[in-house]
Amino acid sequence: MSSPQKKSQKFEVDAVPQHIAVIMDGNGRWAKSRMKPRHAGHRAGVKSVRQTVELAAQRGVSYLTLFAFSSENWRRPEDEVTRLMGLFLEALQREVDSLHRNDVRLKFIGARDQLHKDLVKKICAAEDVTKNNAGLNLQVAVAYGGRWDIVNAAKTLATRAVNGEISVADMHDDNFAAELALGDAPDPDLLIRTGGEQRISNFLLWNLAYAELWFTECLWPDFDAQEFDEALAFYASRQRRYGYTGDQVA
Ligand code: IPE
Ligand code: IPE
Ligand code: MG
């Protein structure tokens, strides 16, 4: 019962969300509308990532989680997947110094064992170099799926139970959540999805339980400060009730 009690301590919506999660969608359509190949859209999307990271830090957001590649995106044509992985490697190489200078703490979530070892090496190095930074917590989801995440957490707790470290009766939502990829972060307050689709696409299934959802038609490479601030204004207008009545939380 710890979670509802924990939530009930915080009735008021802070003006700025502490944690924003973003489904960065629409790169392919952005490219297609310009008669360009899909990978040109992914490349154009990197600029929006950089800008969104800067905006989040400027506006006082503490955690930003970006969905870059889902567990289902492996189904895409091999050429697109290869180029995307190349782009991640390139962006990491190029951006880590500047992220570090800006006190950003970088973390990757997802199935690392599915990634190329060169990329994993760069990921580990970037996480290590930024691990003591105290600014924005930037979390990038690559080869990530919400179901994968939940199954992993279940396996961890089940293993502990089999080893006699905990009993089944001791499994609660808080110690379960602690085993998720974002176990050390607060739940996202706001989910932004660009590209016009209104779905979760297997993103943070557990963690988004009480997130406010904001969808925009804007394609990811076009996402800018005006869009970001619209999402923040939407968030500031919401009343978060966590199951209570409006009068109770007013
Ligand atoms: C999001 O853009 C990026 C990834 C999923 C890697 P898409 O590539 O899904 O773009 P659309 O939805 O086809 O326009
Ligand atoms: C979700 O976008 C994944 C990422 C943005 C990384 P998709 O484009 O893969 O989602 P669907 O397939 O349209 O649901
Ligand atoms: Mg898409």
mmCIF file of C-alpha atoms and ligand atoms in Angstrom:
data_model
loop_
_atom_site.group_PDB
_atom_site.id
_atom_site.type_symbol
_atom_site.label_atom_id
_atom_site.label_comp_id
_atom_site.label_asym_id
_atom_site.label_seq_id
_atom_site.Cartn_x
_atom_site.Cartn_y
_atom_site.Cartn_z
ATOM 1 C CA MET A 1 0.000 0.000 0.000
ATOM 2 C CA SER A 2 3.014 2.271 -0.011
ATOM 3 C CA SER A 3 2.466 3.807 -3.412
ATOM 4 C CA PRO A 4 -1.017 5.363 -3.025
ATOM 5 C CA GLN A 5 0.080 6.792 0.320
ATOM 6 C CA LYS A 6 3.216 8.213 -1.205
ATOM 7 C CA LYS A 7 1.205 9.806 -4.036
ATOM 8 C CA SER A 8 -1.376 11.268 -1.684
ATOM 9 C CA GLN A 9 1.277 13.450 -0.105
ATOM 10 C CA LYS A 10 1.484 15.478 -3.271
ATOM 11 C CA PHE A 11 -1.869 16.861 -4.332
ATOM 12 C CA GLU A 12 -0.772 19.964 -6.129
ATOM 13 C CA VAL A 13 0.608 19.889 -9.624
ATOM 14 C CA ASP A 14 3.968 21.589 -9.671
ATOM 15 C CA ALA A 15 4.073 24.086 -12.495
ATOM 16 C CA VAL A 16 6.952 22.191 -14.087
ATOM 17 C CA PRO A 17 6.953 18.396 -14.364
ATOM 18 C CA GLN A 18 9.797 16.753 -12.517
ATOM 19 C CA HIS A 19 10.048 13.997 -15.122
ATOM 20 C CA ILE A 20 9.110 14.199 -18.814
ATOM 21 C CA ALA A 21 9.051 11.155 -21.076
ATOM 22 C CA VAL A 22 9.050 11.635 -24.848
ATOM 23 C CA ILE A 23 8.091 9.316 -27.707
ATOM 24 C CA MET A 24 10.030 10.935 -30.525
ATOM 25 C CA ASP A 25 7.907 9.896 -33.494
ATOM 26 C CA GLY A 26 7.465 11.117 -37.055
ATOM 27 C CA ASN A 27 11.006 11.109 -38.485
ATOM 28 C CA GLY A 28 10.062 8.865 -41.391
ATOM 29 C CA ARG A 29 7.078 10.981 -42.409
ATOM 30 C CA TRP A 30 9.133 14.147 -42.064
ATOM 31 C CA ALA A 31 11.635 12.716 -44.545
ATOM 32 C CA LYS A 32 8.988 11.335 -46.884
ATOM 33 C CA SER A 33 7.252 14.694 -47.173
ATOM 34 C CA ARG A 34 10.574 16.093 -48.374
ATOM 35 C CA MET A 35 11.148 13.212 -50.808
ATOM 36 C CA LYS A 36 14.111 12.119 -48.677
ATOM 37 C CA PRO A 37 15.020 8.648 -47.388
ATOM 38 C CA ARG A 38 13.821 7.739 -43.881
ATOM 39 C CA HIS A 39 17.299 7.916 -42.424
ATOM 40 C CA ALA A 40 17.447 11.616 -43.335
ATOM 41 C CA GLY A 41 14.508 12.083 -40.979
ATOM 42 C CA HIS A 42 16.317 10.277 -38.168
ATOM 43 C CA ARG A 43 19.363 12.468 -38.737
ATOM 44 C CA ALA A 44 17.202 15.595 -38.679
ATOM 45 C CA GLY A 45 15.702 14.383 -35.399
ATOM 46 C CA VAL A 46 19.051 14.594 -33.600
ATOM 47 C CA LYS A 47 18.814 18.391 -33.606
ATOM 48 C CA SER A 48 15.447 18.158 -31.830
ATOM 49 C CA VAL A 49 17.004 15.867 -29.225
ATOM 50 C CA ARG A 50 19.757 18.377 -28.528
ATOM 51 C CA GLN A 51 17.272 21.234 -28.293
ATOM 52 C CA THR A 52 14.864 19.297 -26.066
ATOM 53 C CA VAL A 53 17.656 18.398 -23.652
ATOM 54 C CA GLU A 54 18.630 22.067 -23.420
ATOM 55 C CA LEU A 55 15.013 23.169 -22.957
ATOM 56 C CA ALA A 56 14.349 20.594 -20.260
ATOM 57 C CA ALA A 57 17.388 21.775 -18.292
ATOM 58 C CA GLN A 58 16.475 25.442 -18.781
ATOM 59 C CA ARG A 59 12.884 24.951 -17.644
ATOM 60 C CA GLY A 60 13.896 23.123 -14.475
ATOM 61 C CA VAL A 61 12.944 19.564 -15.424
ATOM 62 C CA SER A 62 14.981 17.017 -13.419
ATOM 63 C CA TYR A 63 14.451 13.860 -15.505
ATOM 64 C CA LEU A 64 14.019 13.517 -19.250
ATOM 65 C CA THR A 65 13.473 10.074 -20.766
ATOM 66 C CA LEU A 66 13.631 9.785 -24.559
ATOM 67 C CA PHE A 67 12.343 6.804 -26.558
ATOM 68 C CA ALA A 68 14.895 6.379 -29.333
ATOM 69 C CA PHE A 69 14.427 2.745 -30.438
ATOM 70 C CA SER A 70 11.830 0.248 -29.292
ATOM 71 C CA SER A 71 12.084 -3.516 -28.889
ATOM 72 C CA GLU A 72 9.720 -3.689 -31.883
ATOM 73 C CA ASN A 73 11.813 -1.373 -34.076
ATOM 74 C CA TRP A 74 14.136 -4.341 -34.789
ATOM 75 C CA ARG A 75 11.383 -5.365 -37.228
ATOM 76 C CA ARG A 76 12.286 -2.482 -39.547
ATOM 77 C CA PRO A 77 14.299 -2.945 -42.752
ATOM 78 C CA GLU A 78 17.888 -3.912 -41.990
ATOM 79 C CA ASP A 79 19.277 -0.827 -43.671
ATOM 80 C CA GLU A 80 17.197 1.515 -41.505
ATOM 81 C CA VAL A 81 18.180 -0.318 -38.310
ATOM 82 C CA THR A 82 21.872 -0.251 -39.250
ATOM 83 C CA ARG A 83 21.756 3.459 -39.999
ATOM 84 C CA LEU A 84 19.920 4.184 -36.761
ATOM 85 C CA MET A 85 22.511 2.290 -34.727
ATOM 86 C CA GLY A 86 25.251 4.190 -36.574
ATOM 87 C CA LEU A 87 23.513 7.443 -35.775
ATOM 88 C CA PHE A 88 23.311 6.585 -32.054
ATOM 89 C CA LEU A 89 27.036 5.818 -32.014
ATOM 90 C CA GLU A 90 27.872 9.009 -33.882
ATOM 91 C CA ALA A 91 25.614 11.180 -31.705
ATOM 92 C CA LEU A 92 27.114 9.691 -28.548
ATOM 93 C CA GLN A 93 30.643 10.354 -29.761
ATOM 94 C CA ARG A 94 29.772 13.922 -30.664
ATOM 95 C CA GLU A 95 27.556 14.943 -27.748
ATOM 96 C CA VAL A 96 28.957 13.360 -24.596
ATOM 97 C CA ASP A 97 31.570 16.047 -23.889
ATOM 98 C CA SER A 98 29.036 18.812 -24.132
ATOM 99 C CA LEU A 99 26.487 16.898 -22.023
ATOM 100 C CA HIS A 100 29.166 16.352 -19.399
ATOM 101 C CA ARG A 101 30.140 20.048 -19.427
ATOM 102 C CA ASN A 102 26.475 20.861 -18.868
ATOM 103 C CA ASP A 103 26.318 18.579 -15.820
ATOM 104 C CA VAL A 104 23.939 16.097 -17.506
ATOM 105 C CA ARG A 105 23.829 12.578 -16.074
ATOM 106 C CA LEU A 106 23.317 10.146 -18.930
ATOM 107 C CA LYS A 107 21.765 6.726 -18.615
ATOM 108 C CA PHE A 108 20.613 4.188 -21.191
ATOM 109 C CA ILE A 109 17.746 1.773 -20.648
ATOM 110 C CA GLY A 110 16.930 -1.249 -22.792
ATOM 111 C CA ALA A 111 18.263 -4.654 -23.823
ATOM 112 C CA ARG A 112 21.988 -3.934 -24.134
ATOM 113 C CA ASP A 113 22.755 -7.529 -24.991
ATOM 114 C CA GLN A 114 21.003 -6.905 -28.325
ATOM 115 C CA LEU A 115 23.238 -3.969 -29.249
ATOM 116 C CA HIS A 116 26.568 -4.016 -31.075
ATOM 117 C CA LYS A 117 29.495 -4.212 -28.667
ATOM 118 C CA ASP A 118 31.002 -0.933 -29.932
ATOM 119 C CA LEU A 119 27.794 0.876 -29.073
ATOM 120 C CA VAL A 120 27.598 -0.793 -25.652
ATOM 121 C CA LYS A 121 31.181 0.272 -24.967
ATOM 122 C CA LYS A 122 30.370 3.902 -25.785
ATOM 123 C CA ILE A 123 27.180 3.725 -23.698
ATOM 124 C CA CYS A 124 29.047 2.408 -20.655
ATOM 125 C CA ALA A 125 31.796 5.009 -21.057
ATOM 126 C CA ALA A 126 29.262 7.850 -21.365
ATOM 127 C CA GLU A 127 27.367 6.655 -18.307
ATOM 128 C CA ASP A 128 30.568 6.327 -16.340
ATOM 129 C CA VAL A 129 31.926 9.752 -17.211
ATOM 130 C CA THR A 130 28.636 11.513 -16.349
ATOM 131 C CA LYS A 131 27.609 9.410 -13.354
ATOM 132 C CA ASN A 132 28.392 12.022 -10.694
ATOM 133 C CA ASN A 133 26.766 14.930 -12.516
ATOM 134 C CA ALA A 134 24.014 16.657 -10.615
ATOM 135 C CA GLY A 135 22.125 18.419 -13.411
ATOM 136 C CA LEU A 136 19.490 16.969 -15.737
ATOM 137 C CA ASN A 137 19.050 13.189 -15.617
ATOM 138 C CA LEU A 138 18.876 12.223 -19.285
ATOM 139 C CA GLN A 139 17.672 8.687 -19.905
ATOM 140 C CA VAL A 140 17.688 7.270 -23.408
ATOM 141 C CA ALA A 141 15.644 4.172 -24.207
ATOM 142 C CA VAL A 142 17.291 2.029 -26.895
ATOM 143 C CA ALA A 143 16.088 -1.521 -27.646
ATOM 144 C CA TYR A 144 13.610 -0.812 -24.877
ATOM 145 C CA GLY A 145 10.157 -2.299 -24.406
ATOM 146 C CA GLY A 146 7.827 -1.814 -21.458
ATOM 147 C CA ARG A 147 6.949 -5.505 -21.385
ATOM 148 C CA TRP A 148 10.620 -6.508 -21.488
ATOM 149 C CA ASP A 149 11.201 -4.187 -18.543
ATOM 150 C CA ILE A 150 8.354 -5.643 -16.468
ATOM 151 C CA VAL A 151 9.374 -9.232 -17.226
ATOM 152 C CA ASN A 152 12.959 -8.415 -16.158
ATOM 153 C CA ALA A 153 11.777 -6.997 -12.854
ATOM 154 C CA ALA A 154 9.550 -10.042 -12.300
ATOM 155 C CA LYS A 155 12.496 -12.355 -13.001
ATOM 156 C CA THR A 156 14.693 -10.502 -10.507
ATOM 157 C CA LEU A 157 12.108 -10.715 -7.734
ATOM 158 C CA ALA A 158 11.282 -14.332 -8.578
ATOM 159 C CA THR A 159 14.976 -15.229 -8.384
ATOM 160 C CA ARG A 160 15.192 -13.587 -4.968
ATOM 161 C CA ALA A 161 12.162 -15.525 -3.823
ATOM 162 C CA VAL A 162 13.614 -18.810 -5.090
ATOM 163 C CA ASN A 163 16.858 -18.008 -3.222
ATOM 164 C CA GLY A 164 14.868 -17.408 -0.070
ATOM 165 C CA GLU A 165 15.854 -13.720 0.138
ATOM 166 C CA ILE A 166 12.256 -12.503 0.092
ATOM 167 C CA SER A 167 8.877 -14.154 0.414
ATOM 168 C CA VAL A 168 6.140 -13.882 -2.193
ATOM 169 C CA ALA A 169 4.071 -11.977 0.360
ATOM 170 C CA ASP A 170 6.836 -9.362 0.500
ATOM 171 C CA MET A 171 6.453 -8.445 -3.180
ATOM 172 C CA HIS A 172 4.821 -5.036 -3.423
ATOM 173 C CA ASP A 173 4.563 -2.387 -6.062
ATOM 174 C CA ASP A 174 7.428 -0.384 -4.576
ATOM 175 C CA ASN A 175 10.045 -3.149 -4.463
ATOM 176 C CA PHE A 176 8.832 -4.345 -7.876
ATOM 177 C CA ALA A 177 9.166 -0.831 -9.334
ATOM 178 C CA ALA A 178 12.675 -0.555 -7.887
ATOM 179 C CA GLU A 179 13.776 -3.380 -10.209
ATOM 180 C CA LEU A 180 12.530 -1.655 -13.363
ATOM 181 C CA ALA A 181 14.965 0.106 -15.678
ATOM 182 C CA LEU A 182 13.936 3.461 -14.191
ATOM 183 C CA GLY A 183 13.814 2.097 -10.656
ATOM 184 C CA ASP A 184 15.854 4.990 -9.300
ATOM 185 C CA ALA A 185 13.767 7.725 -10.970
ATOM 186 C CA PRO A 186 10.363 9.169 -10.083
ATOM 187 C CA ASP A 187 7.527 8.227 -12.437
ATOM 188 C CA PRO A 188 7.111 10.489 -15.465
ATOM 189 C CA ASP A 189 4.650 13.306 -14.791
ATOM 190 C CA LEU A 190 4.174 14.154 -18.444
ATOM 191 C CA LEU A 191 4.369 12.048 -21.598
ATOM 192 C CA ILE A 192 4.885 13.889 -24.873
ATOM 193 C CA ARG A 193 4.352 12.035 -28.151
ATOM 194 C CA THR A 194 5.073 13.749 -31.437
ATOM 195 C CA GLY A 195 3.948 12.499 -34.857
ATOM 196 C CA GLY A 196 0.195 12.450 -34.252
ATOM 197 C CA GLU A 197 -0.294 8.868 -33.026
ATOM 198 C CA GLN A 198 -2.102 8.545 -29.721
ATOM 199 C CA ARG A 199 -0.619 5.370 -28.290
ATOM 200 C CA ILE A 200 2.090 4.230 -25.916
ATOM 201 C CA SER A 201 3.843 1.768 -28.289
ATOM 202 C CA ASN A 202 5.240 -0.349 -25.445
ATOM 203 C CA PHE A 203 7.101 2.547 -23.794
ATOM 204 C CA LEU A 204 7.241 2.796 -19.989
ATOM 205 C CA LEU A 205 4.119 0.719 -19.367
ATOM 206 C CA TRP A 206 4.476 0.570 -15.606
ATOM 207 C CA ASN A 207 5.918 4.015 -14.980
ATOM 208 C CA LEU A 208 3.360 5.921 -17.055
ATOM 209 C CA ALA A 209 0.454 4.777 -14.874
ATOM 210 C CA TYR A 210 -0.383 8.332 -13.755
ATOM 211 C CA ALA A 211 1.391 10.456 -16.347
ATOM 212 C CA GLU A 212 -0.457 13.271 -18.065
ATOM 213 C CA LEU A 213 -0.514 12.511 -21.799
ATOM 214 C CA TRP A 214 0.145 15.166 -24.437
ATOM 215 C CA PHE A 215 0.015 14.366 -28.142
ATOM 216 C CA THR A 216 1.008 16.648 -30.968
ATOM 217 C CA GLU A 217 0.792 16.352 -34.755
ATOM 218 C CA CYS A 218 4.216 17.963 -34.956
ATOM 219 C CA LEU A 219 6.784 15.572 -36.442
ATOM 220 C CA TRP A 220 9.859 15.028 -34.258
ATOM 221 C CA PRO A 221 12.382 16.895 -36.466
ATOM 222 C CA ASP A 222 10.084 19.951 -36.257
ATOM 223 C CA PHE A 223 9.701 19.810 -32.473
ATOM 224 C CA ASP A 224 10.858 23.109 -30.972
ATOM 225 C CA ALA A 225 10.640 25.420 -27.943
ATOM 226 C CA GLN A 226 7.116 26.525 -28.800
ATOM 227 C CA GLU A 227 5.889 22.910 -28.845
ATOM 228 C CA PHE A 228 7.766 22.117 -25.654
ATOM 229 C CA ASP A 229 6.248 25.082 -23.856
ATOM 230 C CA GLU A 230 2.776 24.136 -25.109
ATOM 231 C CA ALA A 231 3.240 20.744 -23.499
ATOM 232 C CA LEU A 232 4.356 22.411 -20.254
ATOM 233 C CA ALA A 233 1.325 24.729 -20.315
ATOM 234 C CA PHE A 234 -0.966 21.730 -20.845
ATOM 235 C CA TYR A 235 0.658 19.982 -17.900
ATOM 236 C CA ALA A 236 0.304 23.009 -15.639
ATOM 237 C CA SER A 237 -3.444 23.075 -16.389
ATOM 238 C CA ARG A 238 -4.111 19.499 -15.262
ATOM 239 C CA GLN A 239 -5.514 18.425 -11.936
ATOM 240 C CA ARG A 240 -3.850 15.175 -10.877
ATOM 241 C CA ARG A 241 -6.184 13.138 -8.726
ATOM 242 C CA TYR A 242 -4.609 9.675 -8.285
ATOM 243 C CA GLY A 243 -8.036 8.202 -7.635
ATOM 244 C CA TYR A 244 -9.208 10.862 -5.198
ATOM 245 C CA THR A 245 -12.109 13.166 -6.016
ATOM 246 C CA GLY A 246 -11.519 16.625 -7.390
ATOM 247 C CA ASP A 247 -12.736 18.151 -4.109
ATOM 248 C CA GLN A 248 -10.313 16.054 -2.095
ATOM 249 C CA VAL A 249 -7.311 17.284 -4.012
ATOM 250 C CA ALA A 250 -8.486 20.883 -4.555
HETATM 251 C C1 IPE B 1 10.548 7.650 -34.773
HETATM 252 O O1 IPE B 1 10.195 8.018 -36.055
HETATM 253 C C2 IPE B 1 11.958 7.105 -34.701
HETATM 254 C C3 IPE B 1 12.032 5.671 -34.425
HETATM 255 C C4 IPE B 1 11.022 4.902 -34.179
HETATM 256 C C5 IPE B 1 13.355 5.073 -34.451
HETATM 257 P P1 IPE B 1 9.639 6.961 -37.094
HETATM 258 O O2 IPE B 1 10.780 6.385 -37.845
HETATM 259 O O3 IPE B 1 8.726 5.997 -36.447
HETATM 260 O O4 IPE B 1 8.803 7.926 -38.055
HETATM 261 P P2 IPE B 1 7.403 7.614 -38.737
HETATM 262 O O5 IPE B 1 6.433 7.254 -37.654
HETATM 263 O O6 IPE B 1 7.634 6.474 -39.688
HETATM 264 O O7 IPE B 1 7.060 8.890 -39.422
HETATM 265 C C1 IPE B 2 7.678 4.368 -31.091
HETATM 266 O O1 IPE B 2 7.501 4.769 -32.401
HETATM 267 C C2 IPE B 2 9.114 4.091 -30.820
HETATM 268 C C3 IPE B 2 9.982 5.240 -30.862
HETATM 269 C C4 IPE B 2 9.658 6.491 -31.058
HETATM 270 C C5 IPE B 2 11.362 4.957 -30.637
HETATM 271 P P1 IPE B 2 7.027 3.738 -33.529
HETATM 272 O O2 IPE B 2 6.941 4.532 -34.789
HETATM 273 O O3 IPE B 2 7.900 2.546 -33.555
HETATM 274 O O4 IPE B 2 5.585 3.319 -33.023
HETATM 275 P P2 IPE B 2 4.394 2.614 -33.780
HETATM 276 O O5 IPE B 2 4.953 1.419 -34.466
HETATM 277 O O6 IPE B 2 3.847 3.596 -34.761
HETATM 278 O O7 IPE B 2 3.390 2.301 -32.715
HETATM 279 MG MG MG B 3 6.745 6.001 -36.060
#
